[in-house]
């Protein structure tokens, strides 16, 4: 079965600092991978998805970017964080008709 | 575009009460439907799914039936427990025009079960 790892679990960063969140998966090859953000008290917002190495689709224009340097690695980045970037970031992978989610990273921008 | 509407929370129930969380959707084509559950501080877990009309998904005492005629996928449980306290998300999955698979989520319903 598939396993999704996210690192770090929690992060507190000042406004204007850079960001790098990592997602790695095990137990599958060539997965479709997704980044979601969940703001406090709100639903999930799809940020990026990737169908393969180097292939990134952005759903929402903002100061975040994503990269997929390896088949099982998906990275979310920012050059300068905003207060509005605070939230719970979830990585997910898709198999057939289902999506499975990682444990998430709690980001607080101060 | 596709959308999912679920009942506003929070919902507070006593242990052993009956639970219904309403979910309706708008979609072109024939989406698959899901319920996810999120326990405090954790990611989302797939609770149950249905891939075609009249399918009933079930897991851990929860059930939901895919009703195409009413575009609904209501979540039910006959007797809730304190351990069911969580946020529940209804979602649909469909292929976009570009051929990519996308999940569309409702805003979530927070359930609190008190002893």
JSON list of C-alpha atoms in Angstrom, two decimals:
[
{"chain": "A", "resi": 1, "resn": "UNK", "atom": "CA", "xyz": [0.00, 0.00, 0.00]},
{"chain": "A", "resi": 2, "resn": "UNK", "atom": "CA", "xyz": [1.01, 3.57, -0.51]},
{"chain": "A", "resi": 3, "resn": "UNK", "atom": "CA", "xyz": [2.55, 5.76, 2.17]},
{"chain": "A", "resi": 4, "resn": "UNK", "atom": "CA", "xyz": [2.85, 9.53, 2.06]},
{"chain": "A", "resi": 5, "resn": "UNK", "atom": "CA", "xyz": [5.41, 11.38, 4.13]},
{"chain": "A", "resi": 6, "resn": "UNK", "atom": "CA", "xyz": [5.39, 15.11, 4.71]},
{"chain": "A", "resi": 7, "resn": "UNK", "atom": "CA", "xyz": [8.16, 17.16, 6.25]},
{"chain": "A", "resi": 8, "resn": "UNK", "atom": "CA", "xyz": [8.21, 19.14, 8.44]},
{"chain": "A", "resi": 9, "resn": "UNK", "atom": "CA", "xyz": [5.12, 18.46, 10.52]},
{"chain": "A", "resi": 10, "resn": "UNK", "atom": "CA", "xyz": [4.96, 22.01, 11.83]},
{"chain": "A", "resi": 11, "resn": "UNK", "atom": "CA", "xyz": [6.71, 25.21, 10.85]},
{"chain": "A", "resi": 12, "resn": "UNK", "atom": "CA", "xyz": [6.72, 28.80, 12.09]},
{"chain": "A", "resi": 13, "resn": "UNK", "atom": "CA", "xyz": [8.21, 31.29, 9.68]},
{"chain": "A", "resi": 14, "resn": "UNK", "atom": "CA", "xyz": [8.38, 35.11, 9.57]},
{"chain": "A", "resi": 15, "resn": "UNK", "atom": "CA", "xyz": [6.79, 37.10, 6.78]},
{"chain": "A", "resi": 16, "resn": "UNK", "atom": "CA", "xyz": [9.14, 37.46, 3.82]},
{"chain": "A", "resi": 17, "resn": "UNK", "atom": "CA", "xyz": [11.13, 34.30, 4.54]},
{"chain": "A", "resi": 18, "resn": "UNK", "atom": "CA", "xyz": [11.43, 31.43, 2.05]},
{"chain": "A", "resi": 19, "resn": "UNK", "atom": "CA", "xyz": [9.56, 28.15, 2.30]},
{"chain": "A", "resi": 20, "resn": "UNK", "atom": "CA", "xyz": [10.20, 24.58, 1.30]},
{"chain": "A", "resi": 21, "resn": "UNK", "atom": "CA", "xyz": [7.78, 21.76, 2.14]},
{"chain": "A", "resi": 22, "resn": "UNK", "atom": "CA", "xyz": [8.57, 18.24, 1.07]},
{"chain": "A", "resi": 23, "resn": "UNK", "atom": "CA", "xyz": [6.31, 15.34, 0.21]},
{"chain": "A", "resi": 24, "resn": "UNK", "atom": "CA", "xyz": [7.62, 11.87, -0.56]},
{"chain": "A", "resi": 25, "resn": "UNK", "atom": "CA", "xyz": [5.61, 8.76, -1.37]},
{"chain": "A", "resi": 26, "resn": "UNK", "atom": "CA", "xyz": [6.32, 5.05, -1.14]},
{"chain": "A", "resi": 27, "resn": "UNK", "atom": "CA", "xyz": [4.69, 1.96, -2.51]},
{"chain": "A", "resi": 28, "resn": "UNK", "atom": "CA", "xyz": [3.77, 3.30, -5.92]},
{"chain": "A", "resi": 29, "resn": "UNK", "atom": "CA", "xyz": [5.44, 4.52, -9.07]},
{"chain": "A", "resi": 30, "resn": "UNK", "atom": "CA", "xyz": [4.57, 7.41, -11.37]},
{"chain": "A", "resi": 31, "resn": "UNK", "atom": "CA", "xyz": [1.78, 8.68, -9.11]},
{"chain": "A", "resi": 32, "resn": "UNK", "atom": "CA", "xyz": [-0.30, 11.77, -9.71]},
{"chain": "A", "resi": 33, "resn": "UNK", "atom": "CA", "xyz": [0.58, 14.10, -6.84]},
{"chain": "A", "resi": 34, "resn": "UNK", "atom": "CA", "xyz": [-1.28, 17.06, -5.40]},
{"chain": "A", "resi": 35, "resn": "UNK", "atom": "CA", "xyz": [-0.74, 19.96, -3.00]},
{"chain": "A", "resi": 36, "resn": "UNK", "atom": "CA", "xyz": [-3.74, 21.34, -1.10]},
{"chain": "A", "resi": 37, "resn": "UNK", "atom": "CA", "xyz": [-4.03, 24.11, 1.45]},
{"chain": "A", "resi": 38, "resn": "UNK", "atom": "CA", "xyz": [-6.56, 24.21, 4.22]},
{"chain": "A", "resi": 39, "resn": "UNK", "atom": "CA", "xyz": [-6.93, 27.60, 5.87]},
{"chain": "A", "resi": 40, "resn": "UNK", "atom": "CA", "xyz": [-8.32, 27.77, 9.41]},
{"chain": "A", "resi": 41, "resn": "UNK", "atom": "CA", "xyz": [-12.02, 26.98, 9.44]},
{"chain": "A", "resi": 42, "resn": "UNK", "atom": "CA", "xyz": [-12.19, 26.57, 5.68]},
{"chain": "A", "resi": 43, "resn": "UNK", "atom": "CA", "xyz": [-12.25, 23.81, 3.14]},
{"chain": "A", "resi": 44, "resn": "UNK", "atom": "CA", "xyz": [-9.48, 22.50, 0.93]},
{"chain": "A", "resi": 45, "resn": "UNK", "atom": "CA", "xyz": [-7.98, 24.50, -1.89]},
{"chain": "A", "resi": 46, "resn": "UNK", "atom": "CA", "xyz": [-6.10, 22.70, -4.65]},
{"chain": "A", "resi": 47, "resn": "UNK", "atom": "CA", "xyz": [-2.80, 24.49, -5.27]},
{"chain": "A", "resi": 48, "resn": "UNK", "atom": "CA", "xyz": [-0.81, 22.28, -7.66]},
{"chain": "A", "resi": 49, "resn": "UNK", "atom": "CA", "xyz": [-0.88, 18.86, -9.23]},
{"chain": "A", "resi": 50, "resn": "UNK", "atom": "CA", "xyz": [1.68, 16.85, -11.12]},
{"chain": "A", "resi": 51, "resn": "UNK", "atom": "CA", "xyz": [1.29, 13.90, -13.45]},
{"chain": "A", "resi": 52, "resn": "UNK", "atom": "CA", "xyz": [5.02, 13.23, -13.75]},
{"chain": "A", "resi": 53, "resn": "UNK", "atom": "CA", "xyz": [8.58, 14.43, -13.21]},
{"chain": "A", "resi": 54, "resn": "UNK", "atom": "CA", "xyz": [8.92, 18.10, -14.11]},
{"chain": "A", "resi": 55, "resn": "UNK", "atom": "CA", "xyz": [5.21, 18.42, -14.95]},
{"chain": "A", "resi": 56, "resn": "UNK", "atom": "CA", "xyz": [3.37, 20.91, -12.74]},
{"chain": "A", "resi": 57, "resn": "UNK", "atom": "CA", "xyz": [-0.07, 22.41, -13.15]},
{"chain": "A", "resi": 58, "resn": "UNK", "atom": "CA", "xyz": [-1.05, 25.42, -11.07]},
{"chain": "A", "resi": 59, "resn": "UNK", "atom": "CA", "xyz": [-4.63, 25.90, -10.02]},
{"chain": "A", "resi": 60, "resn": "UNK", "atom": "CA", "xyz": [-4.35, 29.19, -8.17]},
{"chain": "A", "resi": 61, "resn": "UNK", "atom": "CA", "xyz": [-1.95, 32.03, -9.10]},
{"chain": "A", "resi": 62, "resn": "UNK", "atom": "CA", "xyz": [-0.08, 33.13, -5.99]},
{"chain": "A", "resi": 63, "resn": "UNK", "atom": "CA", "xyz": [3.40, 33.43, -4.55]},
{"chain": "A", "resi": 64, "resn": "UNK", "atom": "CA", "xyz": [3.80, 29.66, -4.20]},
{"chain": "A", "resi": 65, "resn": "UNK", "atom": "CA", "xyz": [5.46, 27.27, -6.63]},
{"chain": "A", "resi": 66, "resn": "UNK", "atom": "CA", "xyz": [5.87, 23.52, -6.86]},
{"chain": "A", "resi": 67, "resn": "UNK", "atom": "CA", "xyz": [8.45, 21.20, -8.30]},
{"chain": "A", "resi": 68, "resn": "UNK", "atom": "CA", "xyz": [8.77, 17.49, -8.90]},
{"chain": "A", "resi": 69, "resn": "UNK", "atom": "CA", "xyz": [12.44, 16.64, -9.16]},
{"chain": "A", "resi": 70, "resn": "UNK", "atom": "CA", "xyz": [11.92, 12.89, -8.73]},
{"chain": "A", "resi": 71, "resn": "UNK", "atom": "CA", "xyz": [9.07, 10.49, -9.41]},
{"chain": "A", "resi": 72, "resn": "UNK", "atom": "CA", "xyz": [8.12, 10.18, -5.74]},
{"chain": "A", "resi": 73, "resn": "UNK", "atom": "CA", "xyz": [9.02, 13.65, -4.50]},
{"chain": "A", "resi": 74, "resn": "UNK", "atom": "CA", "xyz": [6.89, 16.76, -4.63]},
{"chain": "A", "resi": 75, "resn": "UNK", "atom": "CA", "xyz": [8.07, 20.08, -3.22]},
{"chain": "A", "resi": 76, "resn": "UNK", "atom": "CA", "xyz": [6.13, 23.22, -2.41]},
{"chain": "A", "resi": 77, "resn": "UNK", "atom": "CA", "xyz": [8.13, 26.45, -2.25]},
{"chain": "A", "resi": 78, "resn": "UNK", "atom": "CA", "xyz": [7.91, 30.16, -1.81]},
{"chain": "A", "resi": 79, "resn": "UNK", "atom": "CA", "xyz": [10.53, 32.88, -2.11]},
{"chain": "A", "resi": 80, "resn": "UNK", "atom": "CA", "xyz": [8.73, 35.25, 0.26]},
{"chain": "A", "resi": 81, "resn": "UNK", "atom": "CA", "xyz": [5.96, 34.15, 2.60]},
{"chain": "A", "resi": 82, "resn": "UNK", "atom": "CA", "xyz": [2.86, 36.23, 3.23]},
{"chain": "A", "resi": 83, "resn": "UNK", "atom": "CA", "xyz": [0.67, 36.16, 6.34]},
{"chain": "A", "resi": 84, "resn": "UNK", "atom": "CA", "xyz": [-2.08, 34.70, 4.17]},
{"chain": "A", "resi": 85, "resn": "UNK", "atom": "CA", "xyz": [0.09, 31.65, 3.45]},
{"chain": "A", "resi": 86, "resn": "UNK", "atom": "CA", "xyz": [-0.60, 30.31, 6.94]},
{"chain": "A", "resi": 87, "resn": "UNK", "atom": "CA", "xyz": [-2.53, 27.08, 6.90]},
{"chain": "A", "resi": 88, "resn": "UNK", "atom": "CA", "xyz": [-2.41, 23.31, 6.83]},
{"chain": "A", "resi": 89, "resn": "UNK", "atom": "CA", "xyz": [-0.71, 21.96, 3.72]},
{"chain": "A", "resi": 90, "resn": "UNK", "atom": "CA", "xyz": [-1.64, 18.52, 2.52]},
{"chain": "A", "resi": 91, "resn": "UNK", "atom": "CA", "xyz": [0.06, 16.36, -0.07]},
{"chain": "A", "resi": 92, "resn": "UNK", "atom": "CA", "xyz": [-2.01, 13.72, -1.82]},
{"chain": "A", "resi": 93, "resn": "UNK", "atom": "CA", "xyz": [-1.60, 11.00, -4.40]},
{"chain": "A", "resi": 94, "resn": "UNK", "atom": "CA", "xyz": [-4.14, 9.44, -6.70]},
{"chain": "A", "resi": 95, "resn": "UNK", "atom": "CA", "xyz": [-4.69, 5.78, -7.48]},
{"chain": "A", "resi": 96, "resn": "UNK", "atom": "CA", "xyz": [-7.51, 4.81, -9.85]},
{"chain": "A", "resi": 97, "resn": "UNK", "atom": "CA", "xyz": [-10.54, 6.69, -8.51]},
{"chain": "A", "resi": 98, "resn": "UNK", "atom": "CA", "xyz": [-9.24, 7.59, -5.06]},
{"chain": "A", "resi": 99, "resn": "UNK", "atom": "CA", "xyz": [-6.97, 10.15, -3.49]},
{"chain": "A", "resi": 100, "resn": "UNK", "atom": "CA", "xyz": [-4.95, 9.49, -0.37]},
{"chain": "A", "resi": 101, "resn": "UNK", "atom": "CA", "xyz": [-3.61, 12.24, 1.83]},
{"chain": "A", "resi": 102, "resn": "UNK", "atom": "CA", "xyz": [-0.46, 12.68, 3.84]},
{"chain": "A", "resi": 103, "resn": "UNK", "atom": "CA", "xyz": [-0.37, 13.78, 7.49]},
{"chain": "A", "resi": 104, "resn": "UNK", "atom": "CA", "xyz": [0.04, 17.45, 6.59]},
{"chain": "A", "resi": 105, "resn": "UNK", "atom": "CA", "xyz": [2.31, 20.36, 7.51]},
{"chain": "A", "resi": 106, "resn": "UNK", "atom": "CA", "xyz": [1.02, 23.10, 9.79]},
{"chain": "A", "resi": 107, "resn": "UNK", "atom": "CA", "xyz": [2.53, 26.42, 8.63]},
{"chain": "A", "resi": 108, "resn": "UNK", "atom": "CA", "xyz": [2.23, 29.58, 10.71]},
{"chain": "A", "resi": 109, "resn": "UNK", "atom": "CA", "xyz": [3.54, 32.80, 9.21]},
{"chain": "A", "resi": 110, "resn": "UNK", "atom": "CA", "xyz": [4.21, 35.47, 11.83]},
{"chain": "B", "resi": 1, "resn": "UNK", "atom": "CA", "xyz": [-17.74, 24.12, -12.94]},
{"chain": "B", "resi": 2, "resn": "UNK", "atom": "CA", "xyz": [-18.18, 21.27, -10.50]},
{"chain": "B", "resi": 3, "resn": "UNK", "atom": "CA", "xyz": [-19.21, 22.09, -6.95]},
{"chain": "B", "resi": 4, "resn": "UNK", "atom": "CA", "xyz": [-20.12, 20.39, -3.68]},
{"chain": "B", "resi": 5, "resn": "UNK", "atom": "CA", "xyz": [-22.40, 21.82, -1.02]},
{"chain": "B", "resi": 6, "resn": "UNK", "atom": "CA", "xyz": [-22.62, 20.30, 2.41]},
{"chain": "B", "resi": 7, "resn": "UNK", "atom": "CA", "xyz": [-24.51, 21.35, 5.47]},
{"chain": "B", "resi": 8, "resn": "UNK", "atom": "CA", "xyz": [-22.98, 24.00, 7.65]},
{"chain": "B", "resi": 9, "resn": "UNK", "atom": "CA", "xyz": [-21.66, 22.96, 11.00]},
{"chain": "B", "resi": 10, "resn": "UNK", "atom": "CA", "xyz": [-20.83, 22.55, 13.68]},
{"chain": "B", "resi": 11, "resn": "UNK", "atom": "CA", "xyz": [-23.06, 19.62, 14.51]},
{"chain": "B", "resi": 12, "resn": "UNK", "atom": "CA", "xyz": [-23.26, 18.50, 18.13]},
{"chain": "B", "resi": 13, "resn": "UNK", "atom": "CA", "xyz": [-24.84, 15.18, 19.01]},
{"chain": "B", "resi": 14, "resn": "UNK", "atom": "CA", "xyz": [-25.12, 12.98, 22.05]},
{"chain": "B", "resi": 15, "resn": "UNK", "atom": "CA", "xyz": [-23.53, 9.56, 21.98]},
{"chain": "B", "resi": 16, "resn": "UNK", "atom": "CA", "xyz": [-25.71, 6.93, 20.24]},
{"chain": "B", "resi": 17, "resn": "UNK", "atom": "CA", "xyz": [-27.69, 9.58, 18.34]},
{"chain": "B", "resi": 18, "resn": "UNK", "atom": "CA", "xyz": [-28.44, 9.26, 14.63]},
{"chain": "B", "resi": 19, "resn": "UNK", "atom": "CA", "xyz": [-26.25, 11.27, 12.28]},
{"chain": "B", "resi": 20, "resn": "UNK", "atom": "CA", "xyz": [-27.06, 12.78, 8.90]},
{"chain": "B", "resi": 21, "resn": "UNK", "atom": "CA", "xyz": [-24.76, 15.17, 7.08]},
{"chain": "B", "resi": 22, "resn": "UNK", "atom": "CA", "xyz": [-26.27, 16.42, 3.85]},
{"chain": "B", "resi": 23, "resn": "UNK", "atom": "CA", "xyz": [-24.24, 16.74, 0.67]},
{"chain": "B", "resi": 24, "resn": "UNK", "atom": "CA", "xyz": [-25.38, 17.79, -2.78]},
{"chain": "B", "resi": 25, "resn": "UNK", "atom": "CA", "xyz": [-23.31, 18.27, -5.87]},
{"chain": "B", "resi": 26, "resn": "UNK", "atom": "CA", "xyz": [-23.25, 19.88, -9.29]},
{"chain": "B", "resi": 27, "resn": "UNK", "atom": "CA", "xyz": [-21.20, 18.22, -11.99]},
{"chain": "B", "resi": 28, "resn": "UNK", "atom": "CA", "xyz": [-21.11, 17.53, -15.68]},
{"chain": "B", "resi": 29, "resn": "UNK", "atom": "CA", "xyz": [-20.79, 13.91, -16.62]},
{"chain": "B", "resi": 30, "resn": "UNK", "atom": "CA", "xyz": [-20.75, 11.10, -14.08]},
{"chain": "B", "resi": 31, "resn": "UNK", "atom": "CA", "xyz": [-18.54, 11.86, -11.11]},
{"chain": "B", "resi": 32, "resn": "UNK", "atom": "CA", "xyz": [-17.40, 9.52, -8.36]},
{"chain": "B", "resi": 33, "resn": "UNK", "atom": "CA", "xyz": [-18.41, 10.63, -4.87]},
{"chain": "B", "resi": 34, "resn": "UNK", "atom": "CA", "xyz": [-16.51, 10.41, -1.61]},
{"chain": "B", "resi": 35, "resn": "UNK", "atom": "CA", "xyz": [-16.65, 11.15, 2.08]},
{"chain": "B", "resi": 36, "resn": "UNK", "atom": "CA", "xyz": [-13.40, 11.97, 3.83]},
{"chain": "B", "resi": 37, "resn": "UNK", "atom": "CA", "xyz": [-12.87, 12.37, 7.57]},
{"chain": "B", "resi": 38, "resn": "UNK", "atom": "CA", "xyz": [-10.27, 14.56, 9.27]},
{"chain": "B", "resi": 39, "resn": "UNK", "atom": "CA", "xyz": [-9.45, 14.00, 12.92]},
{"chain": "B", "resi": 40, "resn": "UNK", "atom": "CA", "xyz": [-7.88, 16.93, 14.81]},
{"chain": "B", "resi": 41, "resn": "UNK", "atom": "CA", "xyz": [-4.37, 17.72, 13.64]},
{"chain": "B", "resi": 42, "resn": "UNK", "atom": "CA", "xyz": [-4.33, 14.98, 11.02]},
{"chain": "B", "resi": 43, "resn": "UNK", "atom": "CA", "xyz": [-4.67, 14.64, 7.26]},
{"chain": "B", "resi": 44, "resn": "UNK", "atom": "CA", "xyz": [-7.78, 13.44, 5.48]},
{"chain": "B", "resi": 45, "resn": "UNK", "atom": "CA", "xyz": [-8.76, 9.78, 5.47]},
{"chain": "B", "resi": 46, "resn": "UNK", "atom": "CA", "xyz": [-11.01, 8.26, 2.88]},
{"chain": "B", "resi": 47, "resn": "UNK", "atom": "CA", "xyz": [-14.14, 7.09, 4.71]},
{"chain": "B", "resi": 48, "resn": "UNK", "atom": "CA", "xyz": [-16.26, 5.72, 1.88]},
{"chain": "B", "resi": 49, "resn": "UNK", "atom": "CA", "xyz": [-16.93, 6.08, -1.82]},
{"chain": "B", "resi": 50, "resn": "UNK", "atom": "CA", "xyz": [-19.45, 5.41, -4.57]},
{"chain": "B", "resi": 51, "resn": "UNK", "atom": "CA", "xyz": [-18.60, 5.40, -8.25]},
{"chain": "B", "resi": 52, "resn": "UNK", "atom": "CA", "xyz": [-22.00, 5.19, -9.95]},
{"chain": "B", "resi": 53, "resn": "UNK", "atom": "CA", "xyz": [-25.67, 5.95, -9.39]},
{"chain": "B", "resi": 54, "resn": "UNK", "atom": "CA", "xyz": [-27.43, 3.91, -6.67]},
{"chain": "B", "resi": 55, "resn": "UNK", "atom": "CA", "xyz": [-24.12, 2.63, -5.28]},
{"chain": "B", "resi": 56, "resn": "UNK", "atom": "CA", "xyz": [-23.97, 2.58, -1.50]},
{"chain": "B", "resi": 57, "resn": "UNK", "atom": "CA", "xyz": [-20.62, 3.21, 0.15]},
{"chain": "B", "resi": 58, "resn": "UNK", "atom": "CA", "xyz": [-20.14, 2.02, 3.70]},
{"chain": "B", "resi": 59, "resn": "UNK", "atom": "CA", "xyz": [-17.39, 1.86, 6.30]},
{"chain": "B", "resi": 60, "resn": "UNK", "atom": "CA", "xyz": [-17.16, 1.87, 10.12]},
{"chain": "B", "resi": 61, "resn": "UNK", "atom": "CA", "xyz": [-20.95, 2.08, 10.42]},
{"chain": "B", "resi": 62, "resn": "UNK", "atom": "CA", "xyz": [-21.21, 5.07, 8.09]},
{"chain": "B", "resi": 63, "resn": "UNK", "atom": "CA", "xyz": [-23.21, 4.85, 4.87]},
{"chain": "B", "resi": 64, "resn": "UNK", "atom": "CA", "xyz": [-23.96, 7.08, 1.89]},
{"chain": "B", "resi": 65, "resn": "UNK", "atom": "CA", "xyz": [-25.94, 6.36, -1.28]},
{"chain": "B", "resi": 66, "resn": "UNK", "atom": "CA", "xyz": [-25.21, 7.97, -4.65]},
{"chain": "B", "resi": 67, "resn": "UNK", "atom": "CA", "xyz": [-28.54, 9.54, -5.71]},
{"chain": "B", "resi": 68, "resn": "UNK", "atom": "CA", "xyz": [-28.27, 10.81, -9.25]},
{"chain": "B", "resi": 69, "resn": "UNK", "atom": "CA", "xyz": [-31.88, 12.00, -9.41]},
{"chain": "B", "resi": 70, "resn": "UNK", "atom": "CA", "xyz": [-31.39, 14.33, -6.44]},
{"chain": "B", "resi": 71, "resn": "UNK", "atom": "CA", "xyz": [-27.62, 14.85, -6.99]},
{"chain": "B", "resi": 72, "resn": "UNK", "atom": "CA", "xyz": [-27.02, 13.94, -3.37]},
{"chain": "B", "resi": 73, "resn": "UNK", "atom": "CA", "xyz": [-24.66, 11.79, -1.29]},
{"chain": "B", "resi": 74, "resn": "UNK", "atom": "CA", "xyz": [-25.81, 12.20, 2.31]},
{"chain": "B", "resi": 75, "resn": "UNK", "atom": "CA", "xyz": [-23.70, 10.64, 5.06]},
{"chain": "B", "resi": 76, "resn": "UNK", "atom": "CA", "xyz": [-25.52, 8.66, 7.78]},
{"chain": "B", "resi": 77, "resn": "UNK", "atom": "CA", "xyz": [-24.67, 6.67, 10.86]},
{"chain": "B", "resi": 78, "resn": "UNK", "atom": "CA", "xyz": [-27.18, 5.02, 13.12]},
{"chain": "B", "resi": 79, "resn": "UNK", "atom": "CA", "xyz": [-25.36, 5.47, 16.43]},
{"chain": "B", "resi": 80, "resn": "UNK", "atom": "CA", "xyz": [-22.45, 7.88, 16.78]},
{"chain": "B", "resi": 81, "resn": "UNK", "atom": "CA", "xyz": [-19.63, 7.54, 19.27]},
{"chain": "B", "resi": 82, "resn": "UNK", "atom": "CA", "xyz": [-17.38, 10.11, 20.89]},
{"chain": "B", "resi": 83, "resn": "UNK", "atom": "CA", "xyz": [-14.56, 8.81, 18.68]},
{"chain": "B", "resi": 84, "resn": "UNK", "atom": "CA", "xyz": [-16.51, 9.94, 15.59]},
{"chain": "B", "resi": 85, "resn": "UNK", "atom": "CA", "xyz": [-15.85, 13.58, 16.50]},
{"chain": "B", "resi": 86, "resn": "UNK", "atom": "CA", "xyz": [-14.07, 15.01, 13.47]},
{"chain": "B", "resi": 87, "resn": "UNK", "atom": "CA", "xyz": [-14.56, 17.13, 10.37]},
{"chain": "B", "resi": 88, "resn": "UNK", "atom": "CA", "xyz": [-16.29, 15.39, 7.48]},
{"chain": "B", "resi": 89, "resn": "UNK", "atom": "CA", "xyz": [-15.76, 16.40, 3.85]},
{"chain": "B", "resi": 90, "resn": "UNK", "atom": "CA", "xyz": [-17.92, 15.45, 0.90]},
{"chain": "B", "resi": 91, "resn": "UNK", "atom": "CA", "xyz": [-16.09, 15.39, -2.43]},
{"chain": "B", "resi": 92, "resn": "UNK", "atom": "CA", "xyz": [-16.57, 14.52, -6.07]},
{"chain": "B", "resi": 93, "resn": "UNK", "atom": "CA", "xyz": [-14.03, 13.40, -8.61]},
{"chain": "B", "resi": 94, "resn": "UNK", "atom": "CA", "xyz": [-14.23, 14.00, -12.29]},
{"chain": "B", "resi": 95, "resn": "UNK", "atom": "CA", "xyz": [-11.99, 14.32, -15.28]},
{"chain": "B", "resi": 96, "resn": "UNK", "atom": "CA", "xyz": [-11.48, 17.86, -16.51]},
{"chain": "B", "resi": 97, "resn": "UNK", "atom": "CA", "xyz": [-11.58, 18.92, -20.12]},
{"chain": "B", "resi": 98, "resn": "UNK", "atom": "CA", "xyz": [-7.81, 18.60, -20.27]},
{"chain": "B", "resi": 99, "resn": "UNK", "atom": "CA", "xyz": [-8.07, 14.98, -19.19]},
{"chain": "B", "resi": 100, "resn": "UNK", "atom": "CA", "xyz": [-6.81, 15.49, -15.66]},
{"chain": "B", "resi": 101, "resn": "UNK", "atom": "CA", "xyz": [-8.54, 14.02, -12.62]},
{"chain": "B", "resi": 102, "resn": "UNK", "atom": "CA", "xyz": [-9.67, 16.55, -10.02]},
{"chain": "B", "resi": 103, "resn": "UNK", "atom": "CA", "xyz": [-11.30, 16.33, -6.64]},
{"chain": "B", "resi": 104, "resn": "UNK", "atom": "CA", "xyz": [-13.74, 19.04, -5.64]},
{"chain": "B", "resi": 105, "resn": "UNK", "atom": "CA", "xyz": [-14.42, 19.31, -1.90]},
{"chain": "B", "resi": 106, "resn": "UNK", "atom": "CA", "xyz": [-17.22, 20.72, 0.17]},
{"chain": "B", "resi": 107, "resn": "UNK", "atom": "CA", "xyz": [-16.27, 23.08, 2.98]},
{"chain": "B", "resi": 108, "resn": "UNK", "atom": "CA", "xyz": [-16.48, 20.41, 5.66]},
{"chain": "B", "resi": 109, "resn": "UNK", "atom": "CA", "xyz": [-18.84, 19.78, 8.56]},
{"chain": "B", "resi": 110, "resn": "UNK", "atom": "CA", "xyz": [-17.46, 19.60, 12.07]},
{"chain": "B", "resi": 111, "resn": "UNK", "atom": "CA", "xyz": [-19.10, 16.93, 14.21]},
{"chain": "B", "resi": 112, "resn": "UNK", "atom": "CA", "xyz": [-18.79, 16.88, 17.99]},
{"chain": "B", "resi": 113, "resn": "UNK", "atom": "CA", "xyz": [-20.20, 13.91, 19.90]},
{"chain": "B", "resi": 114, "resn": "UNK", "atom": "CA", "xyz": [-20.69, 14.36, 23.63]},
{"chain": "B", "resi": 115, "resn": "UNK", "atom": "CA", "xyz": [-20.95, 11.50, 26.14]}
]
